[in-house]
Structures are given as structure tokens and as C-alpha cells.
């Protein structure tokens, strides 16, 4: 007996689908990398999602439960769920279930990758063009000085 799909669309496949071959099926240009950065920037291009991401970065490495993120930003839970889902699909946040609660964490490696992607080859071999930008990024998080007194 034929399946619904075979009866509806016909059986056009005479042999099984082979595994995806990188050399044939995937564009070797930076298309996939471009798409990932576009997704990340698009996710952050909305005010609430940017606030969520910044909050999760500040809560590293512990992360925050979804309900706590919603409470701190005064956003309804169902709306927050949608925002967290968009950030997750963009690869900017990771989630982990603990009992009945889902804890979200910022994926700092994904942020680092997006920034590196934007900065790579930005100067076309002329370091003096990017030097001011890199100098401004460097002191953003100076190490904490501890005293043994």
C-alpha cells in the first residue's frame, strides 16, 4: 500500500537520498557565515531582545531563568518566550532545563564570532584604519584589582 505522500505526490525517488556532500551541496563562499551574522544582528535589532541579551551577558556565567528575565524587564511571559526563542534561533543564547525552569545564558562565543566576522579584513591590510576601534574595545572590561590586605 502506498503512503499518503506517495499517493499525493507520486514516487519520484528511485534511489535513497544520499548524505549532504559539502563539496557539491554547500557553497564554499562565506554564505553560511554571512547568514548566521545576519540572523544575530537581526535578533539584536529589536529593543527588548537587545535588553534581554545585555541582561543575560551581565548574568554570566550563571544565567537567568526565563521568568526572572521577564520579571526584571517587565515583559509578559509569553512575549518573553518569543524573544528568547528568536535569540536562541540566532545562536545568541543557550538554554538548559532544570526541573520546571529553563535557564538562559548568553552565548559569548557566538557574540565573539559575530564581532570577529565584522572586523575581519575591515582595514584591507591597513591596520591604522581599525586601530582606533580596536583600542576602544580593549579597555571595556578591565580586570578587577584585588588587594591582599
GROMACS .gro file of N, CA and C in nm:
model
  447
    1UNK      N    1   0.084  -0.118   0.000
    1UNK     CA    2   0.000   0.000   0.000
    1UNK      C    3   0.089   0.124   0.000
    2UNK      N    4   0.052   0.223  -0.079
    2UNK     CA    5   0.131   0.345  -0.090
    2UNK      C    6   0.098   0.441   0.024
    3UNK      N    7   0.200   0.515   0.066
    3UNK     CA    8   0.179   0.613   0.172
    3UNK      C    9   0.102   0.732   0.116
    4UNK      N   10   0.055   0.816   0.206
    4UNK     CA   11  -0.018   0.936   0.164
    4UNK      C   12   0.067   1.023   0.072
    5UNK      N   13   0.194   1.043   0.110
    5UNK     CA   14   0.283   1.127   0.029
    5UNK      C   15   0.304   1.068  -0.109
    6UNK      N   16   0.319   0.936  -0.117
    6UNK     CA   17   0.339   0.872  -0.247
    6UNK      C   18   0.214   0.884  -0.333
    7UNK      N   19   0.096   0.867  -0.271
    7UNK     CA   20  -0.026   0.876  -0.349
    7UNK      C   21  -0.055   1.020  -0.390
    8UNK      N   22  -0.018   1.114  -0.308
    8UNK     CA   23  -0.044   1.256  -0.336
    8UNK      C   24   0.057   1.313  -0.435
    9UNK      N   25   0.183   1.282  -0.416
    9UNK     CA   26   0.289   1.344  -0.496
    9UNK      C   27   0.361   1.247  -0.588
   10UNK      N   28   0.329   1.122  -0.579
   10UNK     CA   29   0.395   1.023  -0.664
   10UNK      C   30   0.528   0.981  -0.605
   11UNK      N   31   0.576   0.870  -0.648
   11UNK     CA   32   0.704   0.820  -0.600
   11UNK      C   33   0.808   0.853  -0.704
   12UNK      N   34   0.871   0.968  -0.691
   12UNK     CA   35   0.968   1.015  -0.789
   12UNK      C   36   1.109   0.971  -0.755
   13UNK      N   37   1.129   0.921  -0.638
   13UNK     CA   38   1.262   0.886  -0.591
   13UNK      C   39   1.288   0.739  -0.618
   14UNK      N   40   1.384   0.711  -0.705
   14UNK     CA   41   1.413   0.572  -0.735
   14UNK      C   42   1.525   0.518  -0.648
   15UNK      N   43   1.603   0.607  -0.588
   15UNK     CA   44   1.711   0.563  -0.501
   15UNK      C   45   1.710   0.650  -0.376
   16UNK      N   46   1.767   0.600  -0.266
   16UNK     CA   47   1.766   0.678  -0.142
   16UNK      C   48   1.846   0.807  -0.156
   17UNK      N   49   1.805   0.906  -0.077
   17UNK     CA   50   1.875   1.033  -0.077
   17UNK      C   51   2.010   1.014  -0.011
   18UNK      N   52   2.115   1.060  -0.078
   18UNK     CA   53   2.248   1.046  -0.021
   18UNK      C   54   2.272   1.157   0.081
   19UNK      N   55   2.372   1.138   0.162
   19UNK     CA   56   2.407   1.238   0.262
   19UNK      C   57   2.452   1.365   0.193
   20UNK      N   58   2.435   1.476   0.261
   20UNK     CA   59   2.477   1.605   0.209
   20UNK      C   60   2.628   1.604   0.188
   21UNK      N   61   2.670   1.633   0.070
   21UNK     CA   62   2.813   1.639   0.041
   21UNK      C   63   2.856   1.783   0.036
   22UNK      N   64   2.950   1.818   0.122
   22UNK     CA   65   2.997   1.956   0.135
   22UNK      C   66   3.047   2.009   0.002
   23UNK      N   67   3.124   1.930  -0.072
   23UNK     CA   68   3.186   1.978  -0.195
   23UNK      C   69   3.086   2.005  -0.306
   24UNK      N   70   2.968   1.941  -0.301
   24UNK     CA   71   2.868   1.959  -0.406
   24UNK      C   72   2.755   2.051  -0.362
   25UNK      N   73   2.705   2.034  -0.239
   25UNK     CA   74   2.582   2.099  -0.196
   25UNK      C   75   2.600   2.228  -0.119
   26UNK      N   76   2.715   2.255  -0.065
   26UNK     CA   77   2.731   2.373   0.018
   26UNK      C   78   2.822   2.473  -0.053
   27UNK      N   79   2.773   2.594  -0.066
   27UNK     CA   80   2.850   2.700  -0.127
   27UNK      C   81   2.975   2.724  -0.043
   28UNK      N   82   3.091   2.721  -0.106
   28UNK     CA   83   3.215   2.736  -0.032
   28UNK      C   84   3.245   2.882   0.002
   29UNK      N   85   3.164   2.974  -0.048
   29UNK     CA   86   3.183   3.113  -0.009
   29UNK      C   87   3.143   3.128   0.136
   30UNK      N   88   3.142   3.246   0.184
   30UNK     CA   89   3.109   3.268   0.325
   30UNK      C   90   2.959   3.287   0.345
   31UNK      N   91   2.879   3.227   0.258
   31UNK     CA   92   2.734   3.242   0.265
   31UNK      C   93   2.677   3.201   0.400
   32UNK      N   94   2.715   3.084   0.451
   32UNK     CA   95   2.660   3.037   0.578
   32UNK      C   96   2.703   3.129   0.692
   33UNK      N   97   2.828   3.172   0.690
   33UNK     CA   98   2.876   3.264   0.793
   33UNK      C   99   2.802   3.397   0.783
   34UNK      N  100   2.781   3.446   0.662
   34UNK     CA  101   2.703   3.569   0.642
   34UNK      C  102   2.563   3.554   0.701
   35UNK      N  103   2.498   3.443   0.670
   35UNK     CA  104   2.362   3.421   0.717
   35UNK      C  105   2.354   3.419   0.870
   36UNK      N  106   2.449   3.355   0.935
   36UNK     CA  107   2.448   3.348   1.081
   36UNK      C  108   2.466   3.486   1.143
   37UNK      N  109   2.555   3.567   1.088
   37UNK     CA  110   2.575   3.702   1.139
   37UNK      C  111   2.451   3.787   1.114
   38UNK      N  112   2.389   3.772   0.999
   38UNK     CA  113   2.266   3.847   0.968
   38UNK      C  114   2.157   3.809   1.068
   39UNK      N  115   2.142   3.680   1.099
   39UNK     CA  116   2.042   3.637   1.198
   39UNK      C  117   2.071   3.699   1.335
   40UNK      N  118   2.197   3.699   1.375
   40UNK     CA  119   2.234   3.754   1.506
   40UNK      C  120   2.206   3.904   1.511
   41UNK      N  121   2.246   3.976   1.408
   41UNK     CA  122   2.223   4.120   1.408
   41UNK      C  123   2.074   4.153   1.400
   42UNK      N  124   2.000   4.076   1.324
   42UNK     CA  125   1.855   4.098   1.315
   42UNK      C  126   1.788   4.074   1.450
   43UNK      N  127   1.832   3.970   1.521
   43UNK     CA  128   1.775   3.941   1.653
   43UNK      C  129   1.803   4.055   1.750
   44UNK      N  130   1.920   4.113   1.742
   44UNK     CA  131   1.958   4.222   1.834
   44UNK      C  132   1.904   4.358   1.790
   45UNK      N  133   1.844   4.364   1.673
   45UNK     CA  134   1.795   4.492   1.619
   45UNK      C  135   1.656   4.527   1.674
   46UNK      N  136   1.616   4.464   1.780
   46UNK     CA  137   1.488   4.494   1.844
   46UNK      C  138   1.517   4.527   1.991
   47UNK      N  139   1.457   4.632   2.039
   47UNK     CA  140   1.490   4.688   2.171
   47UNK      C  141   1.482   4.587   2.286
   48UNK      N  142   1.373   4.513   2.296
   48UNK     CA  143   1.357   4.419   2.407
   48UNK      C  144   1.460   4.308   2.397
   49UNK      N  145   1.482   4.255   2.277
   49UNK     CA  146   1.580   4.147   2.262
   49UNK      C  147   1.720   4.196   2.294
   50UNK      N  148   1.753   4.318   2.258
   50UNK     CA  149   1.883   4.373   2.294
   50UNK      C  150   1.896   4.383   2.446
   51UNK      N  151   1.788   4.429   2.512
   51UNK     CA  152   1.788   4.436   2.659
   51UNK      C  153   1.804   4.297   2.721
   52UNK      N  154   1.736   4.198   2.664
   52UNK     CA  155   1.746   4.060   2.715
   52UNK      C  156   1.889   4.012   2.702
   53UNK      N  157   1.948   4.032   2.585
   53UNK     CA  158   2.084   3.984   2.564
   53UNK      C  159   2.182   4.052   2.659
   54UNK      N  160   2.169   4.182   2.676
   54UNK     CA  161   2.258   4.254   2.768
   54UNK      C  162   2.240   4.205   2.911
   55UNK      N  163   2.116   4.178   2.951
   55UNK     CA  164   2.090   4.126   3.085
   55UNK      C  165   2.154   3.989   3.102
   56UNK      N  166   2.141   3.904   3.002
   56UNK     CA  167   2.199   3.770   3.012
   56UNK      C  168   2.352   3.776   3.012
   57UNK      N  169   2.411   3.870   2.940
   57UNK     CA  170   2.556   3.886   2.944
   57UNK      C  171   2.599   3.925   3.085
   58UNK      N  172   2.523   4.016   3.147
   58UNK     CA  173   2.559   4.060   3.282
   58UNK      C  174   2.539   3.949   3.385
   59UNK      N  175   2.457   3.849   3.353
   59UNK     CA  176   2.430   3.738   3.446
   59UNK      C  177   2.522   3.618   3.423
   60UNK      N  178   2.620   3.634   3.336
   60UNK     CA  179   2.713   3.523   3.310
   60UNK      C  180   2.798   3.496   3.432
   61UNK      N  181   2.836   3.375   3.460
   61UNK     CA  182   2.811   3.252   3.386
   61UNK      C  183   2.687   3.176   3.434
   62UNK      N  184   2.620   3.225   3.538
   62UNK     CA  185   2.507   3.151   3.594
   62UNK      C  186   2.384   3.151   3.504
   63UNK      N  187   2.359   3.261   3.434
   63UNK     CA  188   2.239   3.272   3.354
   63UNK      C  189   2.119   3.307   3.441
   64UNK      N  190   2.003   3.316   3.378
   64UNK     CA  191   1.880   3.350   3.449
   64UNK      C  192   1.764   3.266   3.398
   65UNK      N  193   1.674   3.228   3.488
   65UNK     CA  194   1.552   3.161   3.443
   65UNK      C  195   1.467   3.256   3.359
   66UNK      N  196   1.393   3.201   3.265
   66UNK     CA  197   1.311   3.282   3.175
   66UNK      C  198   1.215   3.373   3.251
   67UNK      N  199   1.153   3.322   3.356
   67UNK     CA  200   1.061   3.403   3.435
   67UNK      C  201   1.129   3.523   3.500
   68UNK      N  202   1.252   3.503   3.545
   68UNK     CA  203   1.327   3.612   3.607
   68UNK      C  204   1.364   3.718   3.503
   69UNK      N  205   1.399   3.675   3.383
   69UNK     CA  206   1.428   3.770   3.275
   69UNK      C  207   1.304   3.853   3.246
   70UNK      N  208   1.190   3.787   3.236
   70UNK     CA  209   1.064   3.857   3.210
   70UNK      C  210   1.031   3.955   3.322
   71UNK      N  211   1.050   3.913   3.447
   71UNK     CA  212   1.021   3.999   3.561
   71UNK      C  213   1.111   4.122   3.563
   72UNK      N  214   1.241   4.100   3.545
   72UNK     CA  215   1.335   4.213   3.550
   72UNK      C  216   1.312   4.316   3.440
   73UNK      N  217   1.266   4.269   3.326
   73UNK     CA  218   1.244   4.362   3.214
   73UNK      C  219   1.098   4.404   3.200
   74UNK      N  220   1.013   4.357   3.292
   74UNK     CA  221   0.870   4.391   3.293
   74UNK      C  222   0.805   4.360   3.158
   75UNK      N  223   0.828   4.236   3.112
   75UNK     CA  224   0.772   4.190   2.985
   75UNK      C  225   0.686   4.068   3.015
   76UNK      N  226   0.566   4.058   2.957
   76UNK     CA  227   0.483   3.940   2.981
   76UNK      C  228   0.557   3.811   2.943
   77UNK      N  229   0.528   3.703   3.017
   77UNK     CA  230   0.599   3.577   2.998
   77UNK      C  231   0.589   3.523   2.855
   78UNK      N  232   0.471   3.528   2.795
   78UNK     CA  233   0.457   3.474   2.660
   78UNK      C  234   0.535   3.558   2.558
   79UNK      N  235   0.540   3.688   2.578
   79UNK     CA  236   0.619   3.775   2.490
   79UNK      C  237   0.768   3.746   2.510
   80UNK      N  238   0.809   3.728   2.634
   80UNK     CA  239   0.950   3.698   2.662
   80UNK      C  240   0.989   3.565   2.600
   81UNK      N  241   0.901   3.469   2.604
   81UNK     CA  242   0.928   3.339   2.543
   81UNK      C  243   0.958   3.355   2.394
   82UNK      N  244   0.881   3.438   2.328
   82UNK     CA  245   0.903   3.464   2.186
   82UNK      C  246   1.040   3.529   2.161
   83UNK      N  247   1.073   3.628   2.243
   83UNK     CA  248   1.203   3.695   2.228
   83UNK      C  249   1.319   3.599   2.253
   84UNK      N  250   1.307   3.517   2.356
   84UNK     CA  251   1.413   3.420   2.386
   84UNK      C  252   1.427   3.317   2.275
   85UNK      N  253   1.316   3.280   2.216
   85UNK     CA  254   1.319   3.185   2.105
   85UNK      C  255   1.393   3.244   1.984
   86UNK      N  256   1.368   3.369   1.953
   86UNK     CA  257   1.435   3.435   1.842
   86UNK      C  258   1.586   3.445   1.868
   87UNK      N  259   1.622   3.481   1.991
   87UNK     CA  260   1.765   3.489   2.027
   87UNK      C  261   1.830   3.351   2.021
   88UNK      N  262   1.756   3.248   2.059
   88UNK     CA  263   1.809   3.111   2.054
   88UNK      C  264   1.832   3.067   1.910
   89UNK      N  265   1.734   3.092   1.823
   89UNK     CA  266   1.749   3.055   1.682
   89UNK      C  267   1.865   3.129   1.617
   90UNK      N  268   1.892   3.250   1.664
   90UNK     CA  269   2.005   3.327   1.610
   90UNK      C  270   2.138   3.279   1.668
   91UNK      N  271   2.132   3.189   1.766
   91UNK     CA  272   2.254   3.134   1.825
   91UNK      C  273   2.316   3.222   1.931
   92UNK      N  274   2.244   3.323   1.979
   92UNK     CA  275   2.300   3.416   2.076
   92UNK      C  276   2.277   3.375   2.221
   93UNK      N  277   2.178   3.290   2.244
   93UNK     CA  278   2.153   3.241   2.380
   93UNK      C  279   2.137   3.090   2.377
   94UNK      N  280   2.169   3.028   2.488
   94UNK     CA  281   2.155   2.884   2.507
   94UNK      C  282   2.064   2.863   2.627
   95UNK      N  283   1.992   2.754   2.624
   95UNK     CA  284   1.902   2.725   2.736
   95UNK      C  285   1.932   2.587   2.792
   96UNK      N  286   1.898   2.573   2.919
   96UNK     CA  287   1.915   2.444   2.987
   96UNK      C  288   1.800   2.429   3.086
   97UNK      N  289   1.738   2.313   3.082
   97UNK     CA  290   1.624   2.287   3.170
   97UNK      C  291   1.673   2.234   3.304
   98UNK      N  292   1.620   2.294   3.410
   98UNK     CA  293   1.643   2.247   3.547
   98UNK      C  294   1.506   2.230   3.610
   99UNK      N  295   1.463   2.105   3.623
   99UNK     CA  296   1.332   2.074   3.677
   99UNK      C  297   1.225   2.143   3.593
  100UNK      N  298   1.149   2.235   3.651
  100UNK     CA  299   1.042   2.304   3.577
  100UNK      C  300   1.086   2.439   3.521
  101UNK      N  301   1.208   2.472   3.539
  101UNK     CA  302   1.258   2.603   3.499
  101UNK      C  303   1.361   2.590   3.387
  102UNK      N  304   1.362   2.687   3.296
  102UNK     CA  305   1.461   2.691   3.188
  102UNK      C  306   1.551   2.810   3.213
  103UNK      N  307   1.680   2.783   3.224
  103UNK     CA  308   1.779   2.888   3.250
  103UNK      C  309   1.844   2.925   3.117
  104UNK      N  310   1.848   3.054   3.090
  104UNK     CA  311   1.907   3.105   2.967
  104UNK      C  312   2.041   3.170   2.997
  105UNK      N  313   2.134   3.149   2.905
  105UNK     CA  314   2.268   3.209   2.915
  105UNK      C  315   2.304   3.272   2.782
  106UNK      N  316   2.376   3.382   2.787
  106UNK     CA  317   2.427   3.443   2.664
  106UNK      C  318   2.537   3.354   2.609
  107UNK      N  319   2.540   3.336   2.479
  107UNK     CA  320   2.647   3.259   2.416
  107UNK      C  321   2.754   3.359   2.372
  108UNK      N  322   2.851   3.378   2.459
  108UNK     CA  323   2.955   3.478   2.434
  108UNK      C  324   3.045   3.438   2.317
  109UNK      N  325   3.058   3.310   2.290
  109UNK     CA  326   3.136   3.267   2.173
  109UNK      C  327   3.067   3.310   2.044
  110UNK      N  328   2.934   3.303   2.040
  110UNK     CA  329   2.860   3.347   1.922
  110UNK      C  330   2.875   3.498   1.903
  111UNK      N  331   2.870   3.573   2.012
  111UNK     CA  332   2.891   3.718   2.004
  111UNK      C  333   3.031   3.748   1.954
  112UNK      N  334   3.129   3.678   2.009
  112UNK     CA  335   3.268   3.696   1.968
  112UNK      C  336   3.285   3.665   1.819
  113UNK      N  337   3.222   3.559   1.773
  113UNK     CA  338   3.231   3.521   1.632
  113UNK      C  339   3.170   3.628   1.541
  114UNK      N  340   3.054   3.682   1.582
  114UNK     CA  341   2.990   3.786   1.501
  114UNK      C  342   3.076   3.911   1.493
  115UNK      N  343   3.132   3.950   1.606
  115UNK     CA  344   3.218   4.069   1.607
  115UNK      C  345   3.344   4.044   1.526
  116UNK      N  346   3.403   3.927   1.541
  116UNK     CA  347   3.523   3.894   1.463
  116UNK      C  348   3.493   3.894   1.314
  117UNK      N  349   3.377   3.841   1.277
  117UNK     CA  350   3.336   3.840   1.137
  117UNK      C  351   3.328   3.982   1.082
  118UNK      N  352   3.270   4.073   1.161
  118UNK     CA  353   3.257   4.212   1.116
  118UNK      C  354   3.392   4.283   1.107
  119UNK      N  355   3.484   4.246   1.195
  119UNK     CA  356   3.613   4.314   1.199
  119UNK      C  357   3.718   4.254   1.106
  120UNK      N  358   3.700   4.129   1.065
  120UNK     CA  359   3.799   4.067   0.978
  120UNK      C  360   3.808   4.144   0.848
  121UNK      N  361   3.927   4.168   0.808
  121UNK     CA  362   3.954   4.238   0.682
  121UNK      C  363   3.891   4.377   0.675
  122UNK      N  364   3.856   4.433   0.790
  122UNK     CA  365   3.790   4.565   0.788
  122UNK      C  366   3.886   4.674   0.742
  123UNK      N  367   4.013   4.649   0.757
  123UNK     CA  368   4.108   4.754   0.723
  123UNK      C  369   4.179   4.729   0.591
  124UNK      N  370   4.151   4.619   0.526
  124UNK     CA  371   4.214   4.592   0.397
  124UNK      C  372   4.366   4.593   0.404
  125UNK      N  373   4.419   4.544   0.513
  125UNK     CA  374   4.564   4.540   0.528
  125UNK      C  375   4.624   4.668   0.585
  126UNK      N  376   4.541   4.764   0.616
  126UNK     CA  377   4.589   4.892   0.671
  126UNK      C  378   4.542   4.903   0.815
  127UNK      N  379   4.626   4.858   0.908
  127UNK     CA  380   4.592   4.850   1.050
  127UNK      C  381   4.553   4.984   1.110
  128UNK      N  382   4.603   5.095   1.056
  128UNK     CA  383   4.572   5.227   1.113
  128UNK      C  384   4.424   5.261   1.101
  129UNK      N  385   4.353   5.197   1.010
  129UNK     CA  386   4.210   5.224   0.994
  129UNK      C  387   4.131   5.165   1.111
  130UNK      N  388   4.163   5.041   1.150
  130UNK     CA  389   4.089   4.974   1.258
  130UNK      C  390   4.148   4.998   1.396
  131UNK      N  391   4.268   5.051   1.403
  131UNK     CA  392   4.335   5.069   1.533
  131UNK      C  393   4.249   5.146   1.634
  132UNK      N  394   4.184   5.257   1.596
  132UNK     CA  395   4.101   5.329   1.695
  132UNK      C  396   3.984   5.244   1.747
  133UNK      N  397   3.922   5.167   1.660
  133UNK     CA  398   3.811   5.081   1.702
  133UNK      C  399   3.860   4.973   1.797
  134UNK      N  400   3.968   4.908   1.763
  134UNK     CA  401   4.022   4.803   1.849
  134UNK      C  402   4.067   4.859   1.983
  135UNK      N  403   4.125   4.978   1.981
  135UNK     CA  404   4.168   5.041   2.107
  135UNK      C  405   4.048   5.073   2.195
  136UNK      N  406   3.936   5.108   2.134
  136UNK     CA  407   3.816   5.138   2.212
  136UNK      C  408   3.753   5.012   2.271
  137UNK      N  409   3.765   4.900   2.202
  137UNK     CA  410   3.709   4.774   2.252
  137UNK      C  411   3.794   4.713   2.363
  138UNK      N  412   3.922   4.731   2.358
  138UNK     CA  413   4.013   4.667   2.452
  138UNK      C  414   3.986   4.700   2.598
  139UNK      N  415   3.970   4.826   2.637
  139UNK     CA  416   3.953   4.854   2.781
  139UNK      C  417   3.810   4.840   2.833
  140UNK      N  418   3.720   4.777   2.758
  140UNK     CA  419   3.580   4.771   2.802
  140UNK      C  420   3.564   4.696   2.933
  141UNK      N  421   3.646   4.599   2.957
  141UNK     CA  422   3.632   4.517   3.077
  141UNK      C  423   3.767   4.497   3.144
  142UNK      N  424   3.819   4.600   3.209
  142UNK     CA  425   3.950   4.583   3.273
  142UNK      C  426   3.940   4.481   3.386
  143UNK      N  427   4.047   4.406   3.408
  143UNK     CA  428   4.044   4.305   3.516
  143UNK      C  429   4.031   4.373   3.652
  144UNK      N  430   3.961   4.306   3.742
  144UNK     CA  431   3.944   4.359   3.876
  144UNK      C  432   4.074   4.345   3.953
  145UNK      N  433   4.109   4.452   4.022
  145UNK     CA  434   4.232   4.451   4.103
  145UNK      C  435   4.195   4.406   4.242
  146UNK      N  436   4.269   4.305   4.289
  146UNK     CA  437   4.244   4.255   4.425
  146UNK      C  438   4.361   4.294   4.514
  147UNK      N  439   4.331   4.324   4.634
  147UNK     CA  440   4.436   4.358   4.730
  147UNK      C  441   4.439   4.253   4.840
  148UNK      N  442   4.556   4.214   4.875
  148UNK     CA  443   4.572   4.114   4.981
  148UNK      C  444   4.611   4.185   5.109
  149UNK      N  445   4.518   4.259   5.167
  149UNK     CA  446   4.549   4.335   5.288
  149UNK      C  447   4.487   4.273   5.409
   0.00000   0.00000   0.00000
